[in-house]
Amino acid sequence: MKKLLLILFLFSADSLAAAKNFCDEVKRIRVWANGSDTYGIWAELKNNPRECPGGFYLNHNATNKQFVYSLILAAKASNQRICFQVSDVNSKIGNRCRIHYTMHE
């Protein structure tokens, strides 16, 4: 019974750990104007986490791309911290993690 409970706990802990938040000031923003690129927005924090050493990206065809870009740009312009939530740190392009959710601290 203890082994079964331990196994269930490990599986539930893994599923809870899927989404992670990373917060810091924005170091650099790159934005592509055309639709054939891999990254519509590519943002780097001053201290990128080891899970996402190349920073964070949002696909060019993301529904709220302009809104997310506005949040990142506002944080950069005002030297404020911003948080990127990554739903799965294993689904990367290169060493960049896909942004799932963006928020100011």
XYZ file of C-alpha atoms in Angstrom:
105
model
C 0.000 0.000 0.000
C 2.831 2.407 0.836
C 4.466 1.744 -2.524
C 1.204 2.464 -4.331
C 0.768 5.739 -2.431
C 4.364 6.715 -3.180
C 3.895 6.003 -6.892
C 0.668 8.017 -6.979
C 2.374 10.903 -5.181
C 5.287 10.912 -7.625
C 2.951 11.014 -10.610
C 0.872 13.815 -9.116
C 3.974 15.822 -8.134
C 5.263 15.539 -11.682
C 2.017 16.823 -13.160
C 1.927 19.740 -10.706
C 5.474 20.714 -11.645
C 4.694 20.981 -15.366
C 4.026 24.755 -15.356
C 6.842 26.974 -14.092
C 7.140 30.735 -13.682
C 10.369 32.593 -14.383
C 10.612 36.268 -13.389
C 13.282 38.916 -13.951
C 13.962 42.141 -15.845
C 13.979 41.955 -19.638
C 17.450 42.052 -21.164
C 16.608 41.883 -24.871
C 13.554 41.615 -27.144
C 13.567 40.433 -30.741
C 10.461 40.673 -32.942
C 9.975 39.422 -36.506
C 7.601 41.190 -38.857
C 6.901 38.393 -41.343
C 5.000 35.175 -40.788
C 7.540 32.607 -41.941
C 9.749 32.823 -38.859
C 9.907 30.384 -35.989
C 9.746 33.050 -33.317
C 7.265 35.908 -33.481
C 8.721 37.269 -30.252
C 11.955 36.232 -28.585
C 12.653 37.713 -25.154
C 15.619 37.188 -22.888
C 15.689 37.904 -19.183
C 18.739 39.415 -17.493
C 19.219 36.027 -15.847
C 17.651 33.325 -17.984
C 16.923 30.164 -15.986
C 18.928 27.017 -16.627
C 15.760 25.381 -18.022
C 15.535 28.092 -20.704
C 19.081 29.425 -21.229
C 18.255 31.018 -24.587
C 15.221 32.872 -23.268
C 11.565 32.622 -24.198
C 9.629 32.741 -27.448
C 6.101 33.120 -28.728
C 5.080 31.744 -32.100
C 4.475 34.273 -34.867
C 0.869 33.146 -35.270
C 0.012 33.324 -31.543
C -3.427 34.819 -30.985
C -2.402 37.465 -28.430
C 1.057 38.215 -29.813
C 0.598 42.021 -29.867
C -0.669 42.050 -26.286
C 2.212 39.886 -25.045
C 4.688 42.078 -26.928
C 3.154 45.169 -25.287
C 3.608 43.664 -21.824
C 7.227 42.728 -22.520
C 8.007 46.111 -24.071
C 6.393 47.976 -21.139
C 8.435 45.934 -18.665
C 11.643 46.608 -20.610
C 10.963 50.345 -20.974
C 10.182 50.764 -17.268
C 12.928 48.425 -15.967
C 10.279 46.323 -14.230
C 10.307 42.598 -13.694
C 8.091 40.379 -15.816
C 7.162 36.726 -15.412
C 6.876 34.119 -18.135
C 5.014 30.918 -17.406
C 6.233 27.914 -19.333
C 3.779 25.029 -19.433
C 6.373 22.430 -20.418
C 10.097 23.187 -20.165
C 10.778 20.139 -22.331
C 8.984 21.565 -25.392
C 11.671 23.933 -26.604
C 13.019 25.212 -29.859
C 16.752 25.119 -29.444
C 17.367 26.345 -25.915
C 14.334 28.676 -25.811
C 11.097 27.872 -23.973
C 7.659 28.674 -25.385
C 5.705 31.284 -23.426
C 2.411 29.975 -22.109
C 1.425 32.983 -19.987
C 2.908 36.436 -19.329
C 2.399 38.661 -16.288
C 3.945 41.546 -14.397
C 4.983 40.875 -10.811
